Coordinates of C-alpha atoms in Angstrom, one line a residue:
Chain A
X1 CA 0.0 0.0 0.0
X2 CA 1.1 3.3 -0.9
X3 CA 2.0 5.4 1.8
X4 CA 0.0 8.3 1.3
X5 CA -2.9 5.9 1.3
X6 CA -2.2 4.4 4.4
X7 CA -2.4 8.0 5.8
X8 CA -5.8 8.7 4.3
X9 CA -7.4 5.5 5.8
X10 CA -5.3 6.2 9.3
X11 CA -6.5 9.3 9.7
X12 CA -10.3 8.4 8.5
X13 CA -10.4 6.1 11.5
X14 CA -9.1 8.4 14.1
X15 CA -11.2 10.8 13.3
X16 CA -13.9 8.8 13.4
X17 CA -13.4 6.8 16.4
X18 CA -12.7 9.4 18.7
X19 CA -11.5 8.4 22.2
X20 CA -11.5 4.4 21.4
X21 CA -8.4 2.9 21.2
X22 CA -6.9 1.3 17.6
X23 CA -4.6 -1.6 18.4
X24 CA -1.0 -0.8 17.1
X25 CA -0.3 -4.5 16.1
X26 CA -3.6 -4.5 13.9
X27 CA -2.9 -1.6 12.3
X28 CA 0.6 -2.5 11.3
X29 CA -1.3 -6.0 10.2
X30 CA -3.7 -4.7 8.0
X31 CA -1.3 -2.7 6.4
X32 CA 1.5 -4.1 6.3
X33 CA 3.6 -1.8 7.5
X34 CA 6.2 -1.6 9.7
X35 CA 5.3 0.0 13.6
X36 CA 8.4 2.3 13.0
X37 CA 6.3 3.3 9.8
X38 CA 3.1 4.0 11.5
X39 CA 5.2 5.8 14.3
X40 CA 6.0 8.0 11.7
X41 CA 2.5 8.6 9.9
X42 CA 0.7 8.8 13.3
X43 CA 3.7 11.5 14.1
X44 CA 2.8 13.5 11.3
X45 CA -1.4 13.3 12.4
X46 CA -0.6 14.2 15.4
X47 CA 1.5 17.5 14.4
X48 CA -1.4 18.1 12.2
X49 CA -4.6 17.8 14.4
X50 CA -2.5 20.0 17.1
X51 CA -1.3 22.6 14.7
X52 CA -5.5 23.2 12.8
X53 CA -6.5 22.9 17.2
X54 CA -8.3 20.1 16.1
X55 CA -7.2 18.0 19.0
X56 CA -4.3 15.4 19.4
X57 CA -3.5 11.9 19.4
X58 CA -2.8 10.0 22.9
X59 CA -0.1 7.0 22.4
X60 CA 0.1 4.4 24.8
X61 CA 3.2 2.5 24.3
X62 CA 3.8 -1.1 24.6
X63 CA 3.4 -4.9 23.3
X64 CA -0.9 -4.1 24.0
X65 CA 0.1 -0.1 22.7
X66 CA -2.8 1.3 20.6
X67 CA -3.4 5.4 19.7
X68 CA -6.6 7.2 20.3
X69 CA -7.9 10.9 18.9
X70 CA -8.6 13.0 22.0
X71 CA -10.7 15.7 20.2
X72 CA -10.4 19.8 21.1
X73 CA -10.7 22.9 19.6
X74 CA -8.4 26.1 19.8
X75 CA -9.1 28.6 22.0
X76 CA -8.9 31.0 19.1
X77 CA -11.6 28.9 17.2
X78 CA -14.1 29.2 20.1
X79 CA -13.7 32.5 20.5
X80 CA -14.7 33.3 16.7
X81 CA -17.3 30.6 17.3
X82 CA -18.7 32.5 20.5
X83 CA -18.2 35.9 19.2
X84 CA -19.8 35.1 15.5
X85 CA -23.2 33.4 17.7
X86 CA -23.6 36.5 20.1
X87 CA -23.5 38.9 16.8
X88 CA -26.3 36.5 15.0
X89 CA -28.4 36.2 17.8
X90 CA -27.9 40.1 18.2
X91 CA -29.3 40.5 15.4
X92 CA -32.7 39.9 13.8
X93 CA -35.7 39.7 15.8
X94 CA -34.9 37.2 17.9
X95 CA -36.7 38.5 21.2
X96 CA -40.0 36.7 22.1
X97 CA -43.0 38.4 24.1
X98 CA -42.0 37.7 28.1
X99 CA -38.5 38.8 27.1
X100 CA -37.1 35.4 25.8
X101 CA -34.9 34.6 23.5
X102 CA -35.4 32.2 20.1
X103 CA -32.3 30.6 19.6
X104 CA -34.1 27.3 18.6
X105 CA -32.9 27.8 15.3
X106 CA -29.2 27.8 15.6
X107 CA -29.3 24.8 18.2
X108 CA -30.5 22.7 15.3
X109 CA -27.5 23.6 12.8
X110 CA -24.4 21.2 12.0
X111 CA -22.0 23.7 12.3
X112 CA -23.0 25.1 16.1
X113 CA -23.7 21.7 17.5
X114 CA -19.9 20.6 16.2
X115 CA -18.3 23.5 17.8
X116 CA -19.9 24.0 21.2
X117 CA -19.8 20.2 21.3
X118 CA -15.5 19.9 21.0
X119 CA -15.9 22.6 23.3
X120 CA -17.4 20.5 25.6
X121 CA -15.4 17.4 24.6
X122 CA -12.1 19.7 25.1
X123 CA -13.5 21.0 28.6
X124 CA -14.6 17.7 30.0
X125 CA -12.9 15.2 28.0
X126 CA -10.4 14.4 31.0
X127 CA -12.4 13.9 33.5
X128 CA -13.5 9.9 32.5
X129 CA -17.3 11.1 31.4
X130 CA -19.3 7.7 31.6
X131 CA -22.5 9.2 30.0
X132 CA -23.6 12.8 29.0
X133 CA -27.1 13.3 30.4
X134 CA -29.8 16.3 29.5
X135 CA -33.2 16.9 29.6
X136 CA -35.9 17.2 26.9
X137 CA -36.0 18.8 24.6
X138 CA -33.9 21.5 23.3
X139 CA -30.5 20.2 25.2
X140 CA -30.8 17.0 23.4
X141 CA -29.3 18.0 20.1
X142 CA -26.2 19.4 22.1
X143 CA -25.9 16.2 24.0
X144 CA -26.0 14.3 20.8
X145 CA -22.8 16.3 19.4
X146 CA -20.9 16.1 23.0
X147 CA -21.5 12.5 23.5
X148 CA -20.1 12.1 19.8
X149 CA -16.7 13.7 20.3
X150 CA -16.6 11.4 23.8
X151 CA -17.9 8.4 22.6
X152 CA -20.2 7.6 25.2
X153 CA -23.7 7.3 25.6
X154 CA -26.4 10.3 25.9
X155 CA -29.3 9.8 27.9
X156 CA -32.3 12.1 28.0
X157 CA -34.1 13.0 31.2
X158 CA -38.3 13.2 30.6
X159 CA -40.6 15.6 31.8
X160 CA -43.1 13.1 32.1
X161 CA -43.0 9.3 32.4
X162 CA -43.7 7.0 29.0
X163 CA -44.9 3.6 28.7
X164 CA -41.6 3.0 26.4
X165 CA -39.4 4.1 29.0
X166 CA -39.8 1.4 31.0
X167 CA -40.3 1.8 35.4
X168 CA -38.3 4.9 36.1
X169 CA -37.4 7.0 39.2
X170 CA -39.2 10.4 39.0
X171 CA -38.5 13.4 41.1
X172 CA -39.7 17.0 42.1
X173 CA -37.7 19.7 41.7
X174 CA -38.2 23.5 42.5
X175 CA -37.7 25.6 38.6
X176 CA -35.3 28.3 40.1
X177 CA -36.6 31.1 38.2
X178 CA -40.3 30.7 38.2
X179 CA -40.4 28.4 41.7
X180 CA -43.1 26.2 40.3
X181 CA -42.9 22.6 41.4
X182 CA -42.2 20.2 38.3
X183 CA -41.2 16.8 38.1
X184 CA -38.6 15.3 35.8
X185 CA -38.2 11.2 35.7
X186 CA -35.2 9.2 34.1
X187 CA -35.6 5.3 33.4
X188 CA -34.5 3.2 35.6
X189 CA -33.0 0.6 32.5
X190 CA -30.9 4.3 31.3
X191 CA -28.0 4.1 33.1
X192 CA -26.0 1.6 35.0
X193 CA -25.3 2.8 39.1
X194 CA -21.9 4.5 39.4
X195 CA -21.9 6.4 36.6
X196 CA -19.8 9.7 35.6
X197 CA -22.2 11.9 33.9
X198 CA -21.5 15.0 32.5
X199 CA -24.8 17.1 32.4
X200 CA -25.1 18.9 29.4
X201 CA -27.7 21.6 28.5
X202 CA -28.9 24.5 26.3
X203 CA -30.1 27.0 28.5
X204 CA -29.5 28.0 32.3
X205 CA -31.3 30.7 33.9
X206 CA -31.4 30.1 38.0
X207 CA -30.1 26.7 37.3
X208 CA -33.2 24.8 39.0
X209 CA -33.3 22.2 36.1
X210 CA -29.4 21.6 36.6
X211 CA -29.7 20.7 40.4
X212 CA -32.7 18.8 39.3
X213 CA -30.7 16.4 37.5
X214 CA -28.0 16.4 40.4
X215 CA -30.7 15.3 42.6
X216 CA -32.2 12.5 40.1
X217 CA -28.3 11.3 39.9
X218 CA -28.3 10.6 43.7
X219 CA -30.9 8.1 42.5
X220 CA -28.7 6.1 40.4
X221 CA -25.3 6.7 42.8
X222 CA -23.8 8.1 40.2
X223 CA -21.5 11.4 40.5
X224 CA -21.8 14.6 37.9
X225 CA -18.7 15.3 36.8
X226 CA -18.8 19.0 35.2
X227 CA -22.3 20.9 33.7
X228 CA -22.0 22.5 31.1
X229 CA -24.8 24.8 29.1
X230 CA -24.9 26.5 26.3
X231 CA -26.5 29.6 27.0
X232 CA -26.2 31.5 30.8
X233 CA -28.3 34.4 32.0
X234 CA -26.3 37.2 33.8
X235 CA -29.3 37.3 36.0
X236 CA -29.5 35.9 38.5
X237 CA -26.0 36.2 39.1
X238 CA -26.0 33.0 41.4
X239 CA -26.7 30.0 40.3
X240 CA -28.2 26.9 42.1
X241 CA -25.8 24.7 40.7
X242 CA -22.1 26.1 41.9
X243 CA -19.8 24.9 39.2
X244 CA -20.9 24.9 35.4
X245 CA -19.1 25.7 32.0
X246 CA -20.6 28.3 29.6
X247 CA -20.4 28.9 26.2
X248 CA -21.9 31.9 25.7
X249 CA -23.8 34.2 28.3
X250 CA -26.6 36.0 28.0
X251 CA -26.3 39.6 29.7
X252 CA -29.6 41.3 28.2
X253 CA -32.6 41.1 27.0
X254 CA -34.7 44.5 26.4
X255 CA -37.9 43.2 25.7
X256 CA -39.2 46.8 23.9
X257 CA -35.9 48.0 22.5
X258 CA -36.0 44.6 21.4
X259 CA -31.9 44.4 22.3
X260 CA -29.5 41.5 23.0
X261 CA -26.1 41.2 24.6
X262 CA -23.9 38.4 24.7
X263 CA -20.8 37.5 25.9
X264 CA -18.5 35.0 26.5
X265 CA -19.5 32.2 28.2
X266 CA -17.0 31.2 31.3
X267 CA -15.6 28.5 29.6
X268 CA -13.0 31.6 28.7
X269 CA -12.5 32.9 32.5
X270 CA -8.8 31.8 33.1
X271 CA -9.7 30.4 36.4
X272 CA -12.1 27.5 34.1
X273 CA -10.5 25.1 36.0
X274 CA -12.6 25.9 39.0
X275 CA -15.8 25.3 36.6
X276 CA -14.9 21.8 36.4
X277 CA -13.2 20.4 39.6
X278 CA -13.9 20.5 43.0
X279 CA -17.3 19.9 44.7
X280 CA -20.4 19.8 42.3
X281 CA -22.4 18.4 44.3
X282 CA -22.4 20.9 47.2
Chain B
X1 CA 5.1 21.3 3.5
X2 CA 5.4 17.9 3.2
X3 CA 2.5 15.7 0.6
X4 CA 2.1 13.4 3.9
X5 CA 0.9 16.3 6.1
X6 CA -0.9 18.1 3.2
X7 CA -3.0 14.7 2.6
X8 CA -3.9 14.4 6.6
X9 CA -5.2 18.5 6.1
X10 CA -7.2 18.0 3.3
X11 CA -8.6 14.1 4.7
X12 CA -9.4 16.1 7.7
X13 CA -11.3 19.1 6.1
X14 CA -13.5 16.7 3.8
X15 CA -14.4 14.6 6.6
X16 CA -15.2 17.2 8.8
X17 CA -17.5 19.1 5.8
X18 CA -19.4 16.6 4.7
X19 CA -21.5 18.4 1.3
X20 CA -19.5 21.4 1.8
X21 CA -17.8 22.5 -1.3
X22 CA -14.2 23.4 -0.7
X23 CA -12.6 25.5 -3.6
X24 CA -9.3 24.2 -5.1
X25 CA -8.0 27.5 -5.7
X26 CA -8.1 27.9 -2.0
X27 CA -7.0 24.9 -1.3
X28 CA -3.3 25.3 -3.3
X29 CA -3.1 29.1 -1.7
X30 CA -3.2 27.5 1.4
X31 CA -1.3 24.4 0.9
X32 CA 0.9 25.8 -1.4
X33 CA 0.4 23.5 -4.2
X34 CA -0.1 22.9 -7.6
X35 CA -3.9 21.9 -8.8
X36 CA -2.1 18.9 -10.3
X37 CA -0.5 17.5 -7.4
X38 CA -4.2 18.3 -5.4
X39 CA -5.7 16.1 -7.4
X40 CA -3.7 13.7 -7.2
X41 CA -4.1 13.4 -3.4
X42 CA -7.9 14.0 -3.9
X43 CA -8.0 10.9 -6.1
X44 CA -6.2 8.9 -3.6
X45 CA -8.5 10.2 -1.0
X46 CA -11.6 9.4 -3.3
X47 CA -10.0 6.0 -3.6
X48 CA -9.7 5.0 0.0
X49 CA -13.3 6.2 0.8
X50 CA -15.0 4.6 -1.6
X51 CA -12.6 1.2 -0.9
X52 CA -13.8 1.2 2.7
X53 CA -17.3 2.6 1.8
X54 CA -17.2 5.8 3.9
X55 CA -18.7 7.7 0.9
X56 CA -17.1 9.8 -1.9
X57 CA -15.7 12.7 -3.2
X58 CA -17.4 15.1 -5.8
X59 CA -15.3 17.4 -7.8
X60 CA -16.2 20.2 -9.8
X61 CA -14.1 21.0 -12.6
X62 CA -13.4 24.5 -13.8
X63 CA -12.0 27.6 -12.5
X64 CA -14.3 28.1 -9.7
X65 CA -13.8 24.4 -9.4
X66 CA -14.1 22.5 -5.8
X67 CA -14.3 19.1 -4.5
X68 CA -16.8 17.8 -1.6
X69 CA -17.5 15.1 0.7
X70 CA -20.4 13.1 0.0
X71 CA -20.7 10.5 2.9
X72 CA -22.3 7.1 2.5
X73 CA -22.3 3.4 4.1
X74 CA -21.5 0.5 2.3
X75 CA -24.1 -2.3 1.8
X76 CA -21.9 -5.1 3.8
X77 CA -21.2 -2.3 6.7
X78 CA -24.8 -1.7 7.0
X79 CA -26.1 -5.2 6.7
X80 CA -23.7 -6.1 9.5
X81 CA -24.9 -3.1 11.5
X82 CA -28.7 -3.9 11.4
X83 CA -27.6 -7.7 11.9
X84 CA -26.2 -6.9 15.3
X85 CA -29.1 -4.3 16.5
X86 CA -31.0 -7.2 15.6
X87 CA -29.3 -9.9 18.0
X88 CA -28.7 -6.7 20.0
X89 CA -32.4 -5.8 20.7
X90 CA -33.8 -9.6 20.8
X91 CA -31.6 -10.5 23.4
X92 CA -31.5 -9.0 27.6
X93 CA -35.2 -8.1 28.7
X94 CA -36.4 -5.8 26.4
X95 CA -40.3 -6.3 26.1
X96 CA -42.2 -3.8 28.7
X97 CA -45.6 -3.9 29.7
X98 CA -48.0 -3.5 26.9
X99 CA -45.3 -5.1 24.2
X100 CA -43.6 -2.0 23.4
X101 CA -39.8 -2.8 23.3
X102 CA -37.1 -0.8 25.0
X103 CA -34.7 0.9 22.5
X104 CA -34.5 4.2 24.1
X105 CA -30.3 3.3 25.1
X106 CA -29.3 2.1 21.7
X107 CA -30.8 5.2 20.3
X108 CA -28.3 7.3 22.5
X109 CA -25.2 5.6 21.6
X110 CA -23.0 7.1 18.9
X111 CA -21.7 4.2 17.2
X112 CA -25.6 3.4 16.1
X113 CA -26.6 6.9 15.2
X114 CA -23.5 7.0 13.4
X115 CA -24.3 4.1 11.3
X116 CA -28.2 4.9 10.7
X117 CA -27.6 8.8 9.9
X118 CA -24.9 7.7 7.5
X119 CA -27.5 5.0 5.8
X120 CA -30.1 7.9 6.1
X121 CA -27.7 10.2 3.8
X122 CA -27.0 7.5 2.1
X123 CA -30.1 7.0 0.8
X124 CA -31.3 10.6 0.7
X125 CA -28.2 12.6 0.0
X126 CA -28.9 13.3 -3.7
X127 CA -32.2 14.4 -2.8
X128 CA -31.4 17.8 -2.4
X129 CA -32.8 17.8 1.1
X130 CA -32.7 21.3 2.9
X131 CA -34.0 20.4 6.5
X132 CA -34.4 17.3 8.5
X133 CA -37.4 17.4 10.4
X134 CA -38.6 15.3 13.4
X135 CA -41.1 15.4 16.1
X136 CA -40.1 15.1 20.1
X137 CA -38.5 13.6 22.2
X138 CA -37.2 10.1 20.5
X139 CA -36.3 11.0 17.0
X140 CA -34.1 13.6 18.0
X141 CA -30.8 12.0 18.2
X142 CA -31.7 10.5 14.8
X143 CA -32.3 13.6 13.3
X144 CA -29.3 15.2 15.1
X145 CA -26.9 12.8 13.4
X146 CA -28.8 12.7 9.8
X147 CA -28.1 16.5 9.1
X148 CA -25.0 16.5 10.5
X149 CA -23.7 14.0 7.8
X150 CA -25.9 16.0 4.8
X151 CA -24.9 19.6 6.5
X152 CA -28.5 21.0 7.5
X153 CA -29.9 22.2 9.6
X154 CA -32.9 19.6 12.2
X155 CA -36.3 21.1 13.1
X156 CA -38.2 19.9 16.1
X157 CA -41.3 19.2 16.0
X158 CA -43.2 19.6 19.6
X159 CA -45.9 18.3 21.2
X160 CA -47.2 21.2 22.6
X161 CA -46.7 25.0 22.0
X162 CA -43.6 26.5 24.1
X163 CA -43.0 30.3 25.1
X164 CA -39.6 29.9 23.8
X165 CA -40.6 29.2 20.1
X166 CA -42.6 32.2 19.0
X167 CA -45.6 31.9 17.1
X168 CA -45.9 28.4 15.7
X169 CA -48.4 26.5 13.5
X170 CA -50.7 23.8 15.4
X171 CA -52.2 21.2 13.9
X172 CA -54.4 18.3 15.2
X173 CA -53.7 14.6 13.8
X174 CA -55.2 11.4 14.3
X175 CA -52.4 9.1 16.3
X176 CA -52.9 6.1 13.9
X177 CA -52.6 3.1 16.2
X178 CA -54.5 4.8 19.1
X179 CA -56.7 6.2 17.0
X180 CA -56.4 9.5 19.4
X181 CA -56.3 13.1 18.3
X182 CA -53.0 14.1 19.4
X183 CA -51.1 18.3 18.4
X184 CA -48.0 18.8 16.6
X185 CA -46.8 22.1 16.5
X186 CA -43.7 23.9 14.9
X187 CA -42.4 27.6 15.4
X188 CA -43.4 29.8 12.2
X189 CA -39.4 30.7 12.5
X190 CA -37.8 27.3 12.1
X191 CA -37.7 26.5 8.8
X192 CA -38.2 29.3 5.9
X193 CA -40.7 28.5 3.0
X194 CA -40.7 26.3 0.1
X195 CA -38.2 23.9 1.8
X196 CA -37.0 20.5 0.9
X197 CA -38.0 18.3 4.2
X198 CA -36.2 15.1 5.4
X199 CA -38.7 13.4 7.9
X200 CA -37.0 11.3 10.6
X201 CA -38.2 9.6 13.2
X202 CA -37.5 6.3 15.8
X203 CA -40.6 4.1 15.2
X204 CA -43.3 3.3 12.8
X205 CA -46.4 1.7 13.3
X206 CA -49.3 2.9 11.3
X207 CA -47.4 5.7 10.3
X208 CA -49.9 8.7 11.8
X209 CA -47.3 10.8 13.5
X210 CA -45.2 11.0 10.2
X211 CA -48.4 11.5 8.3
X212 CA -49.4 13.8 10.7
X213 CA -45.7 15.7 9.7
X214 CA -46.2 15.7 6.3
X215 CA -49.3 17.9 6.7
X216 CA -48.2 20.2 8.8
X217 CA -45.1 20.3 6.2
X218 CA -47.9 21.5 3.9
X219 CA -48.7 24.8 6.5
X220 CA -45.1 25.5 5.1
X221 CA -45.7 25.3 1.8
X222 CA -42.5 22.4 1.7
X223 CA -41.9 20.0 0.1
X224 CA -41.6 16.3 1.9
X225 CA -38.6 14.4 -0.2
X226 CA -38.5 10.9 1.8
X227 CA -39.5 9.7 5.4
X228 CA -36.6 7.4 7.1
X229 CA -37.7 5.2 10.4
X230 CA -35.4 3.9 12.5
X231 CA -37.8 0.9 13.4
X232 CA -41.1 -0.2 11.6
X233 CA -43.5 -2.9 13.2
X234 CA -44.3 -5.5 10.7
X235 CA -48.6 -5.0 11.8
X236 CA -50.2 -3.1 10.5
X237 CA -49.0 -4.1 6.9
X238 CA -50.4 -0.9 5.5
X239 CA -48.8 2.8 6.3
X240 CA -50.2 5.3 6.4
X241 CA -47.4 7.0 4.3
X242 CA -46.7 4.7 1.4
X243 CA -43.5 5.6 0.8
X244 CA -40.4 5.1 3.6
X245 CA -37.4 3.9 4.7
X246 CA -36.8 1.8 7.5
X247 CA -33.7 0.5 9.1
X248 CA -35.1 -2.3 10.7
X249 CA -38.4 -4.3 10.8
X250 CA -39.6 -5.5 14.1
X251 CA -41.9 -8.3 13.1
X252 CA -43.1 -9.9 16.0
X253 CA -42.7 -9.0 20.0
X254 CA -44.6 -11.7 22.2
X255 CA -45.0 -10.0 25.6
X256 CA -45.6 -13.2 27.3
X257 CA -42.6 -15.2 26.2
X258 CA -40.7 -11.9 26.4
X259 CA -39.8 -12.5 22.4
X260 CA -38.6 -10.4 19.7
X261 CA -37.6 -11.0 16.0
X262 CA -36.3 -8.2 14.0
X263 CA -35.3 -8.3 10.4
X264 CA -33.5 -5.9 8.0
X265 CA -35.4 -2.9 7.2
X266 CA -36.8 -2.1 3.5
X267 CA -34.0 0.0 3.1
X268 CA -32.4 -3.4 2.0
X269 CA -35.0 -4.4 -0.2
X270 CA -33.7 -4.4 -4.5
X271 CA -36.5 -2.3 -5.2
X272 CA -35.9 0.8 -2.6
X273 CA -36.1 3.6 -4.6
X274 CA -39.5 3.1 -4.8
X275 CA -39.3 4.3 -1.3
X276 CA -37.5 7.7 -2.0
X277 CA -38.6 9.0 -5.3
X278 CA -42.4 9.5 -6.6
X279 CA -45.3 11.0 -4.6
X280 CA -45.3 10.7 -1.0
X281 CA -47.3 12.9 -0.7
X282 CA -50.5 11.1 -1.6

């Protein structure tokens, strides 16, 4: 096999198998090449996916070695990303009566759902994330493109209970904005006990649906390891849930001037690290 | 810069642009290299996808000439896919109470929406499809991974009318195995005009909730060009939509014995494009 050939159909499956390991050995067996060889082509990948901030490759040496993609994206990417969204939902008449904003729109397009996804797969990819969890409806598409680039499972959390769910555990939870009781239930068949689950979400106001879910994981003895939403309100400026990662944050909304400001999400606050680690579940 | 690392750029940008057209010009600005040598790594790219059935490339000749990703699934590759849902979903205690079966996990894993949005754009790439379209909460994922691989955007369809939608279109259906009237509704603001729709969704059964989409596709004055199901049920024999694609066929489920038999889809069957093309809207 030619070489350059060998370095398309290497770098097809990396980038398509993104954090599961491709054996060495049966790589160098189906194409007969040398390890020194692929050493070198997976070299070159590597240099590559670092230099676009695409991500990197991880190498684990060894008679059992194997190479995995750990996808990313460059800080300078998601700033264009963020700073291109907050002028597009700037502008055009985006502001609903009761002062919200449509954004339904760009949560259903290819090209956000990639980006805010690596940037969740770049954020929380260390952290051993089991299962990325969210609830219905509009977080689902985001949880869709996160648990791609981390190759685990997403599970969706139900307002109500359905016959094709299965038994599930339901609970009540206080809506932190509006302080109406509502109940959200998750099936019991979902998600084994024990799990790391990354909670993953479009919009976060007082961040009563968050702790929600934190409450429902208790259920299942399973630990959150990071939050992450697309969308934060500036108001109120405490949150229910202490540690999350933002994209973008939302710090007005003039109802009658009919006006919208965004800005960066803390996901580009130096001290991020703080966002993940450390307590969630206080 | 070396051909090696120029063939891992351009691999990368094609698979990560699926339908996107990327111009050549720009291409051998950035890579600093001659049309003729581009080609030749596009042909060698081309080659390799099409050997391990990933898809293809199209190029555009000319000086405003470009080359695209079209991304596809070979027959064997989805054979063996459905093959294994199959054992997959007859095996471990799937039936529930009132013989619906559980699928809700395997339609959050990535490796199988992978697989059936690939077959989905496989079969409906050349379409010319605009918009996938689906209805909450199931289909979502589906939908999520379909457009990614065609590059468009996914519309949700809801249940009920939210505040955070606008001003939407409600229509009333009949649910065609209940035989209840059930509401659809979908924001005036998520899909323009005159658009080519991709309907998606988990499970079939008579077919009323897709027929139920097609109609309100016609509030929109769009344009249905095929209906892809993840799962039909073998009874009833007759749709409601006479035209589909399913993955798989679930052709018997015996609550009792806690039994399932599931068989390839029609999207296997020789005579499929009788499932795309003609009028499905009748």
């Amino acid at each position: 096999m030619r070489r350059s050939e060998r370095i398309v159909r290497i770098t097809e499956e990396l980038l398509t198998h993104p954090y599961q390991i491709i054996s060495l050995t049966d790589l160098a067996k189906r194409f007969e090449a040398a390890k020194s060889s692929l050493s070198e082509d997976l070299g070159i990948i590597r240099e590559v996916l670092e230099m676009e901030g695409k991500g990197t490759l991880e190498t684990q040496a060894g008679a059992f070695g194997g190479v995995r993609f750990i996808p990313g994206i460059s800080n300078e990417e998601a700033v264009s990303f963020v700073k291109g969204l907050g002028r597009e939902l700037a502008t055009g008449d985006r502001v609903l009566p009761g002062g919200y904003l449509y954004m339904t729109d760009v949560l259903g397009r290819p090209d956000i759902l990639d980006r805010a996804g690596r940037m969740f797969a770049e954020r929380f990819g260390k952290h051993q994330v089991d299962v990325v969890m969210t609830v219905e409806t509009k977080g689902i598409p985001l949880a869709i493109a996160t648990s791609r680039y981390l190759h685990v499972s997403t599970v969706v959390v139900r307002r109500d209970q359905r016959v094709t769910e299965g038994s599930a555990v339901s609970i009540n939870y206080v809506s932190g904005s509006g302080r109406r009781i509502q109940t959200m239930s998750l099936s019991r068949r979902s998600m084994p006990e024990h799990s790391r689950v990354l909670i993953v979400d479009d919009f976060m106001k007082a961040g009563g649906t968050a702790k929600g879910m934190i409450e429902l994981l208790q259920e299942f003895r399973s630990e959150v390891v990071g939050v992450g939403v697309f969308m934060e309100t500036a108001e109120p400026e405490t949150k229910l849930v202490s540690n999350y990662v933002s994209v973008a944050r939302l710090s007005k909304v003039d109802e009658f001037a009919r006006n919208v400001e965004i800005e960066l999400g803390n996901y580009f606050s130096k001290n991020y690290e703080n966002n993940v680690l450390g307590n969630i579940q206080q």
